[in-house]
Amino acid sequence: MHTMVFLDAATLGDADLSALQQPDLQLVCYPHTGKEQILPRLQHATIAIVNKVELSAAILQQLPALKLICVAATGVNNVDLEAAAALGITVCNVRGYADTAVPQHVFALLLQLTNKVQQYQQAVQRGEWQRSPHFCLLDYPVTELAGKCFVVIGYGALGKASAKLAAAFGMQVIIAEQPGATECRPGRVAFTAALAMADVISLHCPLTDSTRHLFNTGTFAGVKRGALLLNTARGGLIDAAALLTALQTGQLGGAALDVLEQEPPAPDDLLCNTALPNLIITPHMAWASAEARRRMVLQLAVNVQAFLSGQPQHKV
């Protein structure tokens, strides 16, 4: 009998976890787990499921029974992979579950920046349309997407899906080459050249030492003035102070973020405490459609079954 412990099950909201309940497997779910609770809760577990709980080398070394870590996400920054490998612990992630949910949110954010739906709705609620001498209100400029340049930073599954939606809107899709690359792969444009052409920049790259604060004061200086920036990838890709300055000076026409460098943000977070009409922040929920969460749970279950049958899949 294997014991499987899900340390932060509440991060999946009201998703149905029944697919994880399998024969010869005892499932224990905790809504949240603090650092001091990790060791006692995993002490006898052979399988751990985590979304954002951090499993460091020091923790893993004290869990001799642990054989499998299933990460309920694609990113695995919260697990010390070197330590896991050295200890013979298999690490598997989930992939592709949000390939429709995230691009949909990318365009929900973009359309809010360009069509000002919320501003117009609030204007109606304030009675401004009712008092208008004309049949319409034109107080908030609306911009068409057709013909604009949509620059993708990170051309994996989510970048490709977002680019496909951009093309459907009639946008010109530009795939940026990696920053600092000496040569451009076919179909790609040098990073700095792409930014200078961009009307919209959509981030889909991973957070690494080389991409942390990729968008900083220097980067923003090279962006086409008035461009819109979308980030549904990782908050650490952007220097928050530099972003705020770029928005306030008009170097950026707007920004829409689903991720921040610290999550949840601190009460005094710079961006959360700045009210700008051209800054939109949503709470890291682009991935979390009901359908995407259902796919994630099913994939977690398959990952567990594959491991128990001796043929692990989605190994990191």
Short mmCIF file of C-alpha atoms in Angstrom, two decimals:
data_model
loop_
_atom_site.label_atom_id
_atom_site.label_comp_id
_atom_site.label_asym_id
_atom_site.label_seq_id
_atom_site.Cartn_x
_atom_site.Cartn_y
_atom_site.Cartn_z
CA MET A 1 0.00 0.00 0.00
CA HIS A 2 1.45 3.32 -1.13
CA THR A 3 0.72 6.54 0.71
CA MET A 4 0.27 9.62 -1.50
CA VAL A 5 0.12 13.05 0.10
CA PHE A 6 -1.09 16.19 -1.67
CA LEU A 7 0.42 19.06 0.32
CA ASP A 8 -1.45 22.03 -1.20
CA ALA A 9 -4.62 20.63 -2.70
CA ALA A 10 -6.53 23.89 -2.19
CA THR A 11 -4.46 25.47 -4.97
CA LEU A 12 -6.70 23.55 -7.38
CA GLY A 13 -9.83 25.17 -5.97
CA ASP A 14 -12.96 23.08 -6.31
CA ALA A 15 -11.45 20.63 -8.81
CA ASP A 16 -12.64 17.04 -8.43
CA LEU A 17 -9.70 15.00 -7.09
CA SER A 18 -11.45 11.64 -7.18
CA ALA A 19 -9.28 10.46 -10.10
CA LEU A 20 -6.33 10.42 -7.70
CA GLN A 21 -8.02 7.81 -5.51
CA GLN A 22 -6.67 4.53 -6.83
CA PRO A 23 -6.53 0.91 -5.59
CA ASP A 24 -3.64 0.07 -3.26
CA LEU A 25 -3.06 3.79 -2.73
CA GLN A 26 -3.94 5.81 0.34
CA LEU A 27 -4.57 9.44 -0.60
CA VAL A 28 -4.19 12.19 2.00
CA CYS A 29 -4.96 15.78 0.98
CA TYR A 30 -4.06 18.92 2.89
CA PRO A 31 -5.43 22.30 1.74
CA HIS A 32 -2.19 24.11 2.62
CA THR A 33 1.14 23.10 4.14
CA GLY A 34 3.58 25.39 5.94
CA LYS A 35 7.33 24.80 5.92
CA GLU A 36 7.30 23.28 9.38
CA GLN A 37 4.55 20.84 8.38
CA ILE A 38 6.24 19.35 5.30
CA LEU A 39 8.43 16.75 7.05
CA PRO A 40 5.81 15.32 9.41
CA ARG A 41 3.23 15.11 6.64
CA LEU A 42 5.58 13.38 4.19
CA GLN A 43 7.43 11.21 6.72
CA HIS A 44 5.77 7.98 5.58
CA ALA A 45 4.69 9.02 2.09
CA THR A 46 6.02 7.23 -0.98
CA ILE A 47 4.37 9.74 -3.33
CA ALA A 48 4.07 13.51 -2.86
CA ILE A 49 1.96 15.88 -4.91
CA VAL A 50 2.86 19.56 -4.72
CA ASN A 51 1.89 22.63 -6.64
CA LYS A 52 3.95 25.41 -5.07
CA VAL A 53 5.21 23.89 -1.79
CA GLU A 54 9.02 23.97 -1.86
CA LEU A 55 10.89 20.69 -1.49
CA SER A 56 14.52 21.55 -0.81
CA ALA A 57 17.50 19.23 -0.64
CA ALA A 58 17.48 19.46 3.15
CA ILE A 59 13.87 18.30 3.25
CA LEU A 60 14.25 15.54 0.66
CA GLN A 61 17.24 14.06 2.48
CA GLN A 62 15.00 13.42 5.49
CA LEU A 63 12.36 11.51 3.52
CA PRO A 64 13.79 8.04 2.82
CA ALA A 65 10.40 6.57 1.93
CA LEU A 66 9.68 9.13 -0.82
CA LYS A 67 9.95 7.70 -4.34
CA LEU A 68 7.88 10.04 -6.53
CA ILE A 69 7.14 13.77 -6.60
CA CYS A 70 4.27 14.80 -8.85
CA VAL A 71 4.27 18.54 -9.47
CA ALA A 72 0.79 19.89 -10.18
CA ALA A 73 2.24 22.40 -12.63
CA THR A 74 4.61 22.55 -15.58
CA GLY A 75 7.23 24.66 -13.81
CA VAL A 76 9.28 22.78 -11.22
CA ASN A 77 11.30 25.60 -9.64
CA ASN A 78 9.99 24.57 -6.22
CA VAL A 79 11.74 21.17 -6.25
CA ASP A 80 15.50 20.64 -5.90
CA LEU A 81 15.91 18.42 -8.94
CA GLU A 82 19.58 17.61 -8.33
CA ALA A 83 18.86 16.42 -4.81
CA ALA A 84 15.89 14.38 -6.00
CA ALA A 85 17.99 12.67 -8.67
CA ALA A 86 20.79 11.93 -6.22
CA LEU A 87 18.28 10.36 -3.83
CA GLY A 88 16.60 8.30 -6.53
CA ILE A 89 13.33 10.25 -6.35
CA THR A 90 11.46 10.53 -9.65
CA VAL A 91 9.99 13.97 -10.42
CA CYS A 92 7.13 14.29 -12.91
CA ASN A 93 5.21 17.37 -13.98
CA VAL A 94 2.02 18.03 -15.94
CA ARG A 95 2.08 19.44 -19.43
CA GLY A 96 -0.30 20.90 -21.93
CA TYR A 97 -3.25 21.10 -19.56
CA ALA A 98 -3.57 24.90 -19.92
CA ASP A 99 -2.69 25.26 -23.59
CA THR A 100 -6.11 26.76 -24.30
CA ALA A 101 -6.80 28.46 -20.96
CA VAL A 102 -3.66 30.63 -20.84
CA PRO A 103 -3.84 31.97 -24.42
CA GLN A 104 -7.52 32.78 -23.86
CA HIS A 105 -6.54 34.85 -20.82
CA VAL A 106 -3.74 36.52 -22.79
CA PHE A 107 -6.36 37.88 -25.15
CA ALA A 108 -8.81 38.72 -22.39
CA LEU A 109 -6.09 40.96 -20.96
CA LEU A 110 -5.12 42.36 -24.34
CA LEU A 111 -8.71 43.14 -25.30
CA GLN A 112 -9.26 44.95 -22.02
CA LEU A 113 -6.22 47.13 -22.78
CA THR A 114 -7.37 47.86 -26.32
CA ASN A 115 -11.18 47.92 -26.00
CA LYS A 116 -11.50 49.40 -22.48
CA VAL A 117 -14.52 47.21 -21.70
CA GLN A 118 -14.27 47.72 -17.96
CA GLN A 119 -13.94 51.51 -18.25
CA TYR A 120 -17.00 51.71 -20.46
CA GLN A 121 -19.01 49.42 -18.20
CA GLN A 122 -18.11 51.58 -15.20
CA ALA A 123 -19.04 54.71 -17.15
CA VAL A 124 -22.49 53.26 -17.80
CA GLN A 125 -22.85 52.37 -14.12
CA ARG A 126 -22.00 55.97 -13.24
CA GLY A 127 -24.79 57.19 -15.54
CA GLU A 128 -22.48 58.84 -18.06
CA TRP A 129 -24.10 57.20 -21.09
CA GLN A 130 -27.54 58.13 -19.81
CA ARG A 131 -26.46 61.78 -19.65
CA SER A 132 -24.74 61.76 -23.03
CA PRO A 133 -26.06 64.18 -25.71
CA HIS A 134 -25.13 61.54 -28.31
CA PHE A 135 -26.07 57.90 -28.89
CA CYS A 136 -22.61 56.71 -27.79
CA LEU A 137 -19.70 57.40 -25.47
CA LEU A 138 -16.20 57.77 -26.93
CA ASP A 139 -14.34 58.76 -23.79
CA TYR A 140 -11.81 55.90 -23.88
CA PRO A 141 -9.87 55.34 -27.12
CA VAL A 142 -10.29 51.90 -28.67
CA THR A 143 -7.50 50.38 -30.77
CA GLU A 144 -7.84 47.64 -33.37
CA LEU A 145 -5.52 44.62 -33.24
CA ALA A 146 -5.60 43.91 -36.97
CA GLY A 147 -2.32 44.87 -38.60
CA LYS A 148 -0.46 45.34 -35.32
CA CYS A 149 2.79 43.48 -34.52
CA PHE A 150 2.42 40.74 -31.89
CA VAL A 151 5.85 39.76 -30.56
CA VAL A 152 6.16 36.42 -28.79
CA ILE A 153 8.94 35.99 -26.22
CA GLY A 154 9.22 32.23 -25.67
CA TYR A 155 7.82 30.08 -28.46
CA GLY A 156 6.76 26.95 -26.60
CA ALA A 157 3.25 25.52 -26.57
CA LEU A 158 1.68 28.58 -24.92
CA GLY A 159 3.59 31.04 -27.08
CA LYS A 160 2.53 29.18 -30.21
CA ALA A 161 -1.12 29.01 -29.14
CA SER A 162 -1.15 32.73 -28.31
CA ALA A 163 0.47 33.52 -31.65
CA LYS A 164 -2.25 31.50 -33.42
CA LEU A 165 -4.93 33.63 -31.75
CA ALA A 166 -3.04 36.79 -32.68
CA ALA A 167 -2.99 35.69 -36.31
CA ALA A 168 -6.74 35.07 -36.15
CA PHE A 169 -7.16 38.72 -35.15
CA GLY A 170 -5.19 39.75 -38.21
CA MET A 171 -2.03 40.62 -36.30
CA GLN A 172 1.48 40.23 -37.67
CA VAL A 173 3.20 37.60 -35.52
CA ILE A 174 6.90 38.06 -34.78
CA ILE A 175 8.86 35.38 -32.92
CA ALA A 176 11.73 36.90 -30.97
CA GLU A 177 15.05 35.10 -30.82
CA GLN A 178 16.56 34.51 -27.40
CA PRO A 179 18.24 37.60 -25.92
CA GLY A 180 21.95 37.72 -26.61
CA ALA A 181 21.83 35.07 -29.34
CA THR A 182 24.54 35.55 -31.97
CA GLU A 183 22.43 34.03 -34.74
CA CYS A 184 18.70 33.98 -35.50
CA ARG A 185 16.97 30.72 -36.24
CA PRO A 186 14.80 30.61 -39.35
CA GLY A 187 11.54 32.45 -38.84
CA ARG A 188 12.80 34.45 -35.85
CA VAL A 189 13.81 38.06 -35.35
CA ALA A 190 16.63 39.31 -33.14
CA PHE A 191 15.39 40.15 -29.65
CA THR A 192 16.17 43.88 -29.73
CA ALA A 193 14.85 44.27 -33.27
CA ALA A 194 11.63 42.49 -32.36
CA LEU A 195 11.03 44.79 -29.38
CA ALA A 196 11.54 47.86 -31.57
CA MET A 197 8.81 46.57 -33.92
CA ALA A 198 6.32 45.41 -31.29
CA ASP A 199 2.88 46.84 -30.73
CA VAL A 200 2.18 43.99 -28.32
CA ILE A 201 4.74 41.89 -26.42
CA SER A 202 3.58 38.61 -24.90
CA LEU A 203 5.86 36.77 -22.48
CA HIS A 204 5.88 32.96 -22.42
CA CYS A 205 9.47 32.12 -21.49
CA PRO A 206 10.64 30.33 -18.32
CA LEU A 207 12.23 32.14 -15.40
CA THR A 208 15.95 31.35 -15.20
CA ASP A 209 19.05 33.17 -14.01
CA SER A 210 19.43 34.59 -17.52
CA THR A 211 15.82 35.75 -17.88
CA ARG A 212 15.27 37.22 -14.41
CA HIS A 213 14.39 40.91 -14.85
CA LEU A 214 14.80 40.46 -18.60
CA PHE A 215 12.50 43.46 -18.90
CA ASN A 216 14.28 46.26 -17.07
CA THR A 217 15.01 49.94 -17.61
CA GLY A 218 17.40 49.22 -20.46
CA THR A 219 15.04 46.81 -22.18
CA PHE A 220 12.08 49.18 -21.93
CA ALA A 221 14.16 51.92 -23.51
CA GLY A 222 14.43 49.80 -26.64
CA VAL A 223 10.73 48.97 -26.86
CA LYS A 224 8.60 50.74 -29.45
CA ARG A 225 6.97 53.64 -27.60
CA GLY A 226 3.38 52.93 -26.64
CA ALA A 227 3.68 49.13 -26.91
CA LEU A 228 1.57 46.88 -24.69
CA LEU A 229 3.21 44.25 -22.46
CA LEU A 230 1.48 41.01 -21.42
CA ASN A 231 2.93 38.59 -18.86
CA THR A 232 1.26 35.27 -18.14
CA ALA A 233 4.58 33.47 -17.62
CA ARG A 234 6.58 34.37 -14.49
CA GLY A 235 6.58 37.61 -12.52
CA GLY A 236 10.36 37.62 -12.11
CA LEU A 237 10.80 38.30 -15.82
CA ILE A 238 9.96 41.95 -15.15
CA ASP A 239 11.60 44.56 -12.92
CA ALA A 240 8.53 46.06 -11.23
CA ALA A 241 10.04 49.50 -10.61
CA ALA A 242 11.21 49.78 -14.21
CA LEU A 243 7.78 48.71 -15.44
CA LEU A 244 6.05 51.34 -13.34
CA THR A 245 8.34 54.06 -14.72
CA ALA A 246 7.77 52.89 -18.30
CA LEU A 247 4.00 53.07 -17.80
CA GLN A 248 4.10 56.47 -16.10
CA THR A 249 6.30 58.01 -18.79
CA GLY A 250 4.30 56.55 -21.68
CA GLN A 251 7.19 54.42 -22.92
CA LEU A 252 4.74 51.56 -22.51
CA GLY A 253 1.14 52.15 -23.49
CA GLY A 254 -0.09 49.55 -21.05
CA ALA A 255 0.71 46.34 -19.22
CA ALA A 256 -1.38 43.38 -18.15
CA LEU A 257 0.08 40.89 -15.69
CA ASP A 258 -1.23 37.59 -14.36
CA VAL A 259 1.97 36.96 -12.38
CA LEU A 260 4.14 38.92 -9.95
CA GLU A 261 7.61 38.32 -8.59
CA GLN A 262 6.26 37.44 -5.14
CA GLU A 263 3.05 35.42 -4.91
CA PRO A 264 0.89 36.12 -3.10
CA PRO A 265 2.17 39.72 -3.17
CA ALA A 266 3.08 41.58 0.00
CA PRO A 267 0.56 44.13 1.31
CA ASP A 268 2.90 46.92 0.20
CA ASP A 269 3.60 45.47 -3.26
CA LEU A 270 4.62 48.30 -5.58
CA LEU A 271 2.41 47.37 -8.52
CA CYS A 272 -0.63 46.28 -6.53
CA ASN A 273 -0.62 49.61 -4.72
CA THR A 274 -0.35 51.76 -7.82
CA ALA A 275 -3.62 52.74 -9.52
CA LEU A 276 -2.97 53.28 -13.21
CA PRO A 277 -5.65 52.94 -15.88
CA ASN A 278 -3.17 51.20 -18.18
CA LEU A 279 -2.05 48.57 -15.64
CA ILE A 280 -4.10 45.38 -15.18
CA ILE A 281 -3.20 42.70 -12.63
CA THR A 282 -4.98 39.37 -12.25
CA PRO A 283 -4.07 36.86 -9.48
CA HIS A 284 -2.19 34.10 -11.35
CA MET A 285 -5.37 32.47 -12.60
CA ALA A 286 -4.81 32.32 -16.36
CA TRP A 287 -4.20 28.57 -16.11
CA ALA A 288 -7.18 27.79 -13.91
CA SER A 289 -10.22 27.26 -16.10
CA ALA A 290 -12.44 24.44 -14.84
CA GLU A 291 -11.50 22.42 -17.91
CA ALA A 292 -7.75 22.96 -17.42
CA ARG A 293 -7.89 21.92 -13.77
CA ARG A 294 -9.82 18.80 -14.74
CA ARG A 295 -7.15 17.93 -17.30
CA MET A 296 -4.44 18.53 -14.71
CA VAL A 297 -5.96 16.14 -12.17
CA LEU A 298 -6.40 13.42 -14.80
CA GLN A 299 -2.79 13.85 -15.90
CA LEU A 300 -1.57 13.66 -12.31
CA ALA A 301 -3.48 10.39 -11.94
CA VAL A 302 -1.94 9.01 -15.14
CA ASN A 303 1.53 10.06 -13.98
CA VAL A 304 1.04 8.13 -10.74
CA GLN A 305 -0.30 5.06 -12.55
CA ALA A 306 2.62 5.13 -15.00
CA PHE A 307 5.14 5.31 -12.18
CA LEU A 308 3.54 2.46 -10.24
CA SER A 309 3.59 0.32 -13.39
CA GLY A 310 7.33 0.94 -13.77
CA GLN A 311 7.06 3.23 -16.79
CA PRO A 312 7.08 6.81 -15.46
CA GLN A 313 6.07 9.55 -17.87
CA HIS A 314 6.63 13.31 -17.96
CA LYS A 315 9.84 12.90 -16.00
CA VAL A 316 11.65 16.18 -15.42
#
